[in-house]
Coordinates of C-alpha atoms in Angstrom, one line a residue:
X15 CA 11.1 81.6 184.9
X16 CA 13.4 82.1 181.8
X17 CA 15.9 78.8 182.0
X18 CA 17.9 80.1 179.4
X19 CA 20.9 82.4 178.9
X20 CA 22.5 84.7 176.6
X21 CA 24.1 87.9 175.2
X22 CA 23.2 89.8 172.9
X23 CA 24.8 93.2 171.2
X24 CA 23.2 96.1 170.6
X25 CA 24.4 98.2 167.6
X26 CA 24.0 102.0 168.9
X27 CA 27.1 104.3 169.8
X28 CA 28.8 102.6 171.9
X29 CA 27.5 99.3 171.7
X30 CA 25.6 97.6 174.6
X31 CA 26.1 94.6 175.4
X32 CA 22.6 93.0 177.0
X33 CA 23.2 89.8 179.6
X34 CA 20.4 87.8 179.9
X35 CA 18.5 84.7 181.4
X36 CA 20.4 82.2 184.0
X37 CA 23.9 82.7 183.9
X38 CA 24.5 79.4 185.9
X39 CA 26.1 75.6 185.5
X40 CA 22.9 74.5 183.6
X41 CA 23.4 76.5 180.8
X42 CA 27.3 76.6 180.6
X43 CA 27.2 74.3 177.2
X44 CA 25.5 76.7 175.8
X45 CA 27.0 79.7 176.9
X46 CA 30.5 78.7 176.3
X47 CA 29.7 78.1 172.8
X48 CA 28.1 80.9 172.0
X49 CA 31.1 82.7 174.0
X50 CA 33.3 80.9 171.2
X51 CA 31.5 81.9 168.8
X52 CA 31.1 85.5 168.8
X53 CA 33.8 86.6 171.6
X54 CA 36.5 87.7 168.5
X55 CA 33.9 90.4 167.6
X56 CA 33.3 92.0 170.7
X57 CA 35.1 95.1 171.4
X58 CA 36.4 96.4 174.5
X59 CA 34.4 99.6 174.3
X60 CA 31.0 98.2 175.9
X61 CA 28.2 99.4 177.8
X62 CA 26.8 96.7 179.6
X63 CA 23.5 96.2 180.5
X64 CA 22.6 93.2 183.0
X65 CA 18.6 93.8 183.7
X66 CA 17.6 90.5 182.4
X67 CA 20.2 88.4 184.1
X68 CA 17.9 86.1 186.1
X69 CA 20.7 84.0 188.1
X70 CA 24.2 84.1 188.4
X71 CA 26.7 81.9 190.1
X72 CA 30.4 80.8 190.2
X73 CA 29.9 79.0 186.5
X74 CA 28.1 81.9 185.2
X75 CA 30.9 84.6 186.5
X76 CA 33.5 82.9 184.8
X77 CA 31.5 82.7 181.2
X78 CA 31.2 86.3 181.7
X79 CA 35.3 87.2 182.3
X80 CA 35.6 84.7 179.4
X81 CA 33.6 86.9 177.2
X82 CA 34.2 90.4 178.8
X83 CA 38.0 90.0 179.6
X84 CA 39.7 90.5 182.9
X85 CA 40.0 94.6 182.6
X86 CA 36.1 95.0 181.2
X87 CA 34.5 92.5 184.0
X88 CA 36.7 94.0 186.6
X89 CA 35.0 97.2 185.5
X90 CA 31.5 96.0 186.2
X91 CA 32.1 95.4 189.6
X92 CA 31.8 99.1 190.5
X93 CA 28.8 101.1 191.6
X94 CA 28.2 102.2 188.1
X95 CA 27.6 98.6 187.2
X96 CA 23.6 98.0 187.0
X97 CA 25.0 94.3 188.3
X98 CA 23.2 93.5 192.0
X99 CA 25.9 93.9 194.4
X100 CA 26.2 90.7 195.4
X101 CA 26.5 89.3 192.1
X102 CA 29.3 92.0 191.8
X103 CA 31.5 90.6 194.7
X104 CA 31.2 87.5 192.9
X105 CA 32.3 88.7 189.2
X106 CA 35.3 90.3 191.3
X107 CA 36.3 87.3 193.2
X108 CA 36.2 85.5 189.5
X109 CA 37.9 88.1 187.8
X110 CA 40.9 88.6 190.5
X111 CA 41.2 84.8 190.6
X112 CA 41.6 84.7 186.8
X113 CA 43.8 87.8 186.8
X114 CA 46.2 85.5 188.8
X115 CA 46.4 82.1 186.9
X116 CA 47.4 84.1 183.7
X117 CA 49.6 81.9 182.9
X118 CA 53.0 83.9 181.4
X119 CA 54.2 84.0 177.5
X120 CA 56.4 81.4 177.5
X121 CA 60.2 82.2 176.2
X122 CA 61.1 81.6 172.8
X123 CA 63.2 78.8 172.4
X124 CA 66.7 79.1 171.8
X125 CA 68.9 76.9 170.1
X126 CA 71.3 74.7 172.2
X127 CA 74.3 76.2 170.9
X128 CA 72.9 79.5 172.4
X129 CA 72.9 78.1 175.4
X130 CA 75.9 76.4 175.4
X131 CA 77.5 79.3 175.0
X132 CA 75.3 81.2 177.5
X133 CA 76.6 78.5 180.1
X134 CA 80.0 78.9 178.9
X135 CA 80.4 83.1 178.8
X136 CA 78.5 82.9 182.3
X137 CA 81.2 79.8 184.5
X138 CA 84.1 82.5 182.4
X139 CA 82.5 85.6 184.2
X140 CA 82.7 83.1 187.6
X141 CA 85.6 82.0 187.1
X142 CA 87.2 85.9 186.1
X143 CA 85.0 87.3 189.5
X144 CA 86.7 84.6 191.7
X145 CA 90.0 84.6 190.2
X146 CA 89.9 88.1 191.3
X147 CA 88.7 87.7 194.6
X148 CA 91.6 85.8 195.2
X149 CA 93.8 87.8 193.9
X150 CA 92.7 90.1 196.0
X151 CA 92.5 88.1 199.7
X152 CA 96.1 87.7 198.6
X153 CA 97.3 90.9 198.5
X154 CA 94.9 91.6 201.8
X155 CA 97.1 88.7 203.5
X156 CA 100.3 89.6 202.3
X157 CA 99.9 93.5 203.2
X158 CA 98.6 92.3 207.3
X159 CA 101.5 89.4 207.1
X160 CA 104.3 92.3 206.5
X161 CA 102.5 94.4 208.8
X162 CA 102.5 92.6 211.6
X163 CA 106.1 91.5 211.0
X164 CA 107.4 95.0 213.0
X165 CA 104.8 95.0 215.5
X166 CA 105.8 91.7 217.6
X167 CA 102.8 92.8 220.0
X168 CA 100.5 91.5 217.4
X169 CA 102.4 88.0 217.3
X170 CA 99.9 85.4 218.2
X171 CA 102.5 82.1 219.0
X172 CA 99.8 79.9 220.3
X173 CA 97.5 80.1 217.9
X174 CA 100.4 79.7 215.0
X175 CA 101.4 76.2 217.7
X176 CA 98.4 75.3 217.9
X177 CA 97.9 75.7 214.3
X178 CA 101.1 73.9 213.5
X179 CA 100.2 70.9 215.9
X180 CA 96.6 70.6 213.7
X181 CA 98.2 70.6 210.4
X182 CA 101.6 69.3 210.6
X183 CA 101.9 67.1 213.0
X184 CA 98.9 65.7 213.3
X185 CA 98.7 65.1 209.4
X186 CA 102.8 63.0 209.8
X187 CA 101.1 59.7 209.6
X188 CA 98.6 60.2 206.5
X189 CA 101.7 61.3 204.6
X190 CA 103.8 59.2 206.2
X191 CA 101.9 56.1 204.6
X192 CA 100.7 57.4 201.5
X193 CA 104.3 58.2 200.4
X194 CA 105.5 55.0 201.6
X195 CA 103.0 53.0 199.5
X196 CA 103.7 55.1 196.5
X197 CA 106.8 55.0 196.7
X198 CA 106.6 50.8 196.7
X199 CA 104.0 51.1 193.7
X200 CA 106.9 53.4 191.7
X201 CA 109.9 50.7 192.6
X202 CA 107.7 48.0 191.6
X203 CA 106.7 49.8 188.6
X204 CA 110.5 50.6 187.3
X205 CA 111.5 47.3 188.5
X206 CA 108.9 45.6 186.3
X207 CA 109.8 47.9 183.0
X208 CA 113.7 48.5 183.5
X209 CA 114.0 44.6 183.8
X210 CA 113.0 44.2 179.9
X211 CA 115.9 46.7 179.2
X212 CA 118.4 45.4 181.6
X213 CA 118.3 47.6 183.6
X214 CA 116.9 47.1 186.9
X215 CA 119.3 48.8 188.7
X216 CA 117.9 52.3 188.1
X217 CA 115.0 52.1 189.7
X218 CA 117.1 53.6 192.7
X219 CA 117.4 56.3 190.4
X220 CA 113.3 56.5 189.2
X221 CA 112.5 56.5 192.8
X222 CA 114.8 59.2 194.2
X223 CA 114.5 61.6 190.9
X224 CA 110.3 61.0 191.1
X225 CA 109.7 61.9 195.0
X226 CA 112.7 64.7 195.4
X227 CA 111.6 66.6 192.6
X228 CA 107.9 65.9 192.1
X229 CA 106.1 63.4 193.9
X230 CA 106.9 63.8 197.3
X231 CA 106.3 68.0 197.8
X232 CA 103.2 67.4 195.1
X233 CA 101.3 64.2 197.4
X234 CA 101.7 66.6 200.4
X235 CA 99.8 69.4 198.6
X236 CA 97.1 67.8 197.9
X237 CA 96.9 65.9 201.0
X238 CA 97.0 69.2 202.6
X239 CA 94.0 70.5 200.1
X240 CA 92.1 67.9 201.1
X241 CA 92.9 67.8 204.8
X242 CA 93.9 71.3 206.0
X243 CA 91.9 73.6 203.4
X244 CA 88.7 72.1 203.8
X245 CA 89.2 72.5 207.6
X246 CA 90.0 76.2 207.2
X247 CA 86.9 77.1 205.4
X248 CA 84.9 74.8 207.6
X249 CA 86.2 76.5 211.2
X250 CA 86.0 80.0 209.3
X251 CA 82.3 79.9 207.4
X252 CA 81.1 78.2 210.6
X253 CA 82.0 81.0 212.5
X254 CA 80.7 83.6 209.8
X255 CA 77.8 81.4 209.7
X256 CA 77.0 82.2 213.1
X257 CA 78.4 86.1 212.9
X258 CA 81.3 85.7 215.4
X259 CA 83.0 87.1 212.6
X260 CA 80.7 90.1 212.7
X261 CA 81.8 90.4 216.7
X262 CA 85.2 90.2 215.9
X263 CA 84.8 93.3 214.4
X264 CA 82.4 95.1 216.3
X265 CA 85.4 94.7 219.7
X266 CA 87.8 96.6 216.9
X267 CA 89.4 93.8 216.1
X268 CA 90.6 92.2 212.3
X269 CA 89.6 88.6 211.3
X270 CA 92.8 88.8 208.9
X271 CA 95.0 88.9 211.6
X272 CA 93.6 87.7 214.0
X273 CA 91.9 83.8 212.1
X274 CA 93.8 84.2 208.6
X275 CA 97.9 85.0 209.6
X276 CA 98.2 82.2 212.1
X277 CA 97.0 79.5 209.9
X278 CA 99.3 80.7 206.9
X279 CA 102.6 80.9 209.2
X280 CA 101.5 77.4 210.6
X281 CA 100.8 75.9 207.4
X282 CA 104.1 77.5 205.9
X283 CA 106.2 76.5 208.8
X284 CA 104.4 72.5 208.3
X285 CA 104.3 72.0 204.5
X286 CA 108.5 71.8 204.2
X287 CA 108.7 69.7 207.2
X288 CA 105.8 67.2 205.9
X289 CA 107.7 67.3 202.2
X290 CA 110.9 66.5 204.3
X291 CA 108.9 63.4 205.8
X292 CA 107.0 62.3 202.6
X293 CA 110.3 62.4 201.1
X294 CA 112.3 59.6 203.7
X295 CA 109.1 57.7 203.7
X296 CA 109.0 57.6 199.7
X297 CA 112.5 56.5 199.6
X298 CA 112.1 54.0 202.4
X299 CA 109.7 52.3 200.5
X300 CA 111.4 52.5 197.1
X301 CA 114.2 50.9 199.2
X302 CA 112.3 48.0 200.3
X303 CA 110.9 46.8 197.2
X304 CA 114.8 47.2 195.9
X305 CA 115.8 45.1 198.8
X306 CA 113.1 42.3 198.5
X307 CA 112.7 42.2 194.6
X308 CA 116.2 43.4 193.1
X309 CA 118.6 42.4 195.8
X310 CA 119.5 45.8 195.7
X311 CA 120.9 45.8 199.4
X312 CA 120.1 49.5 201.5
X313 CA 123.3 49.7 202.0
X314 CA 123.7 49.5 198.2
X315 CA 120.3 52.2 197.5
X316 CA 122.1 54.6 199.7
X317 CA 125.6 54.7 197.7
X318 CA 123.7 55.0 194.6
X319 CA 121.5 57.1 195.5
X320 CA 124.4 59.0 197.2
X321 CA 126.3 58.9 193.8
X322 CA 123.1 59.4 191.0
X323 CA 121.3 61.8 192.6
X324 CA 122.4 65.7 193.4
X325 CA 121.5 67.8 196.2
X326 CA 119.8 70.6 193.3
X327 CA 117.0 68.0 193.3
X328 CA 116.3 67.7 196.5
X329 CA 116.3 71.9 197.0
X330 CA 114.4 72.4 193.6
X331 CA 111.4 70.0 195.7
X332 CA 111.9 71.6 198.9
X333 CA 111.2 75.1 197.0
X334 CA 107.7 74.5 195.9
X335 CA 106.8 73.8 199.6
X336 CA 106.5 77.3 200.9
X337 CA 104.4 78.2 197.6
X338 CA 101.9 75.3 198.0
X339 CA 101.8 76.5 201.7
X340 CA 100.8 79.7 201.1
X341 CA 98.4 79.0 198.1
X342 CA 96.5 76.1 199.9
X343 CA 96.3 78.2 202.9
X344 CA 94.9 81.5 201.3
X345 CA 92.5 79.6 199.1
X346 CA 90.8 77.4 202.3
X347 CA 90.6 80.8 204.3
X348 CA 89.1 82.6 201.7
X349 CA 86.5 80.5 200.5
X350 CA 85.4 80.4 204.3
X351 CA 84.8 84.3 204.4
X352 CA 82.6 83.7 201.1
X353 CA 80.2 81.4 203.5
X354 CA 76.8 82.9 204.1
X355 CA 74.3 81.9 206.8
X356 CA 73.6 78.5 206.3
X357 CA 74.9 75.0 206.5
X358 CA 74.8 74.1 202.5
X359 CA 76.8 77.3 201.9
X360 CA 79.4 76.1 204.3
X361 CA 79.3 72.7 202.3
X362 CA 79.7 74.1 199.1
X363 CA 82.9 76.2 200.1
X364 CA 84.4 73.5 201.5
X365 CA 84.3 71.6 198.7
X366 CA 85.2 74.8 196.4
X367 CA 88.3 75.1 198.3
X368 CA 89.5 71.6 198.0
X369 CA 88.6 71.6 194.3
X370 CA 90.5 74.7 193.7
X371 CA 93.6 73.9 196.0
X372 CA 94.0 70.7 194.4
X373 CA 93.7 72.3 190.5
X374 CA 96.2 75.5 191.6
X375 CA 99.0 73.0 193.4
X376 CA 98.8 71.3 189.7
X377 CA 98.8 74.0 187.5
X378 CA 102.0 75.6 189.8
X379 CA 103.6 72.5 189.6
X380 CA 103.2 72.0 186.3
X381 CA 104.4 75.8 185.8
X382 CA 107.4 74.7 187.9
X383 CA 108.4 71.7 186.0
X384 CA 108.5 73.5 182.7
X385 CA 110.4 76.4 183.9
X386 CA 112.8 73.8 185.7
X387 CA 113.3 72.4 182.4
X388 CA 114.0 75.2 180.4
X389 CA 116.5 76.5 183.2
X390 CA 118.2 72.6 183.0
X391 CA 118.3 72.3 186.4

């Protein structure tokens, strides 16, 4: 029996290819290297002739795609292949398997400034699609909020109660203590840098300017982005999550109305009344670090602040509540209609709306401030 194996071409028109001896694992040394040898010369238009091929296994199949390539040993594997038929399911097997692993051209390599500036033109086209999408939830809200103002039979007062128990008064001690303490780190803070000017006695002033105009509407807001927005999207991309969203419109009737409106009139109705209370609870503490570090008696805060401090500062704060409202409340409730069906998703858009409630209440505030300033109010 011949133990050895080789090709061996054939010059004629077209050229055959002759396969011979024992295509197995004991000669696959020898193979392979004559397969690296004088595979770059073959061409793919081959007649193949396999009536010396002796033995053939799993070894020997693979040599062959090696030498043949994927296409031409794929071809052999027909009935007009003189290859035994069972060595031909093999050869396919081989050649199907190979077919697969293929690996893929790998991508040229850009430079990292390419792709920095990939990154950055694709977070712009994110940030442009959901700047939109808010834009246009807003005008969705606004349009079913005027709406419904004529048609009292679409009034839902429990849920806007309910609603206003959940975020306003249910959120009066958070605020309530946050403010306070602020409030205390602000009066120690002026008290400690007015005393090197003399001039200890306006940190009455500091405190009452800082939480009527800014501090106290602004610590509300985000308290509220962080508190009330997240739940929003949570209650609503739970219930998209699990299509009750989809029922409510299948009875005829609108989630905009019906999930969106009471929450906005609830949160619009609670944000002033929470600035209100941040604002005594601010001052109160203010007042008590006057009282136990300045001597500065109540009594005493209350006619200065009475005297230093006009009522157009404590409107101008009061005016950004309403805004914050609406914009905290829109942006939880529409991150929750973007939540698909599953748990992560409802996890990412609850953090999205925080993250984006907190950065629009700054930027408006901001916007605010400036436009106060050039007004000189």
């Amino acid at each position: 029996m011949n133990t050895t194996a080789t090709f061996r071409l054939e010059a004629s028109s077209p050229p055959i290819l002759h396969v011979e001896g024992d295509w197995t694992l004991h000669n696959y040394r020898q193979l392979s290297r004559q397969i690296a040898e004088q595979r770059p010369a073959l061409g793919t238009d081959l007649a193949l002739r396999f009536s010396a091929l002796s033995a053939f296994d799993t070894v020997g199949a693979k040599l062959l795609v090696d030498l043949l390539g994927v296409p031409l040993a794929l071809q052999q594997t027909t009935e007009l292949s003189d290859l035994p038929r069972a060595w031909r399911s093999l050869l396919a097997a081989v050649a199907e398997a190979k077919a697969i692993a293929i690996p893929k051209a790998p991508k040229p390599r850009q430079a990292w400034i390419t792709d920095m500036l990939a990154q950055v033109g694709a977070t712009m086209l994110s940030q442009r699609a959901c700047a939109l999408g808010l834009l246009g939830f807003t005008g969705l809200c606004l349009q079913a909020l005027v709406t419904s103002l004529w048609r009292p039979s679409r009034w839902r007062i429990t849920a806007v109660v309910a609603q206003i128990e959940q975020t306003g008064l249910d959120a009066v001690p958070i605020v309530s203590l946050l403010t306070f303490m602020v409030g205390a780190v602000v009066a120690f803070l002026g008290a400690t840098v007015l005393a090197n000017f003399g001039a200890s006695i306006y940190t009455v002033d500091l405190v009452a300017f800082s939480f009527l105009r800014e501090f106290a509407v602004l610590l509300t807001a985000i308290l509220m982005a962080g508190r009330t927005a997240s739940s929003f999207t949570a209650q609503i991309g739970s219930m998209k999550a699990n299509q009750e969203i989809d029922a409510l419109r299948a009875l005829g009737l609108d989630p905009v109305q019906l999930l969106v409106l009471p929450r906005i009139i609830a949160l619009l109705v609670a944000m002033p009344a929470l600035t209100f209370v941040a604002m005594l609870s601010g001052l109160f503490g203010g007042a008590m670090v006057c009282a136990l570090s300045l001597d500065i008696s109540p009594a005493m805060f209350m006619s200065l602040l009475q005297q230093d401090v006009g009522i157009l500062h404590f409107v101008l704060g009061m005016v950004k509540a309403p805004l914050f409202a609406l914009v905290v409340a829109i942006i939880g409730c529409n991150e929750g209609f973007k939540v698909s069906g599953s748990a992560q998703s409802v996890g990412q858009h609850t953090t999205s709306s925080v993250v984006q409630s907190i950065f629009v209440v700054i930027l408006l505030d901001a916007l605010a401030a400036l436009f106060f300033m050039e007004m000189g109010w």
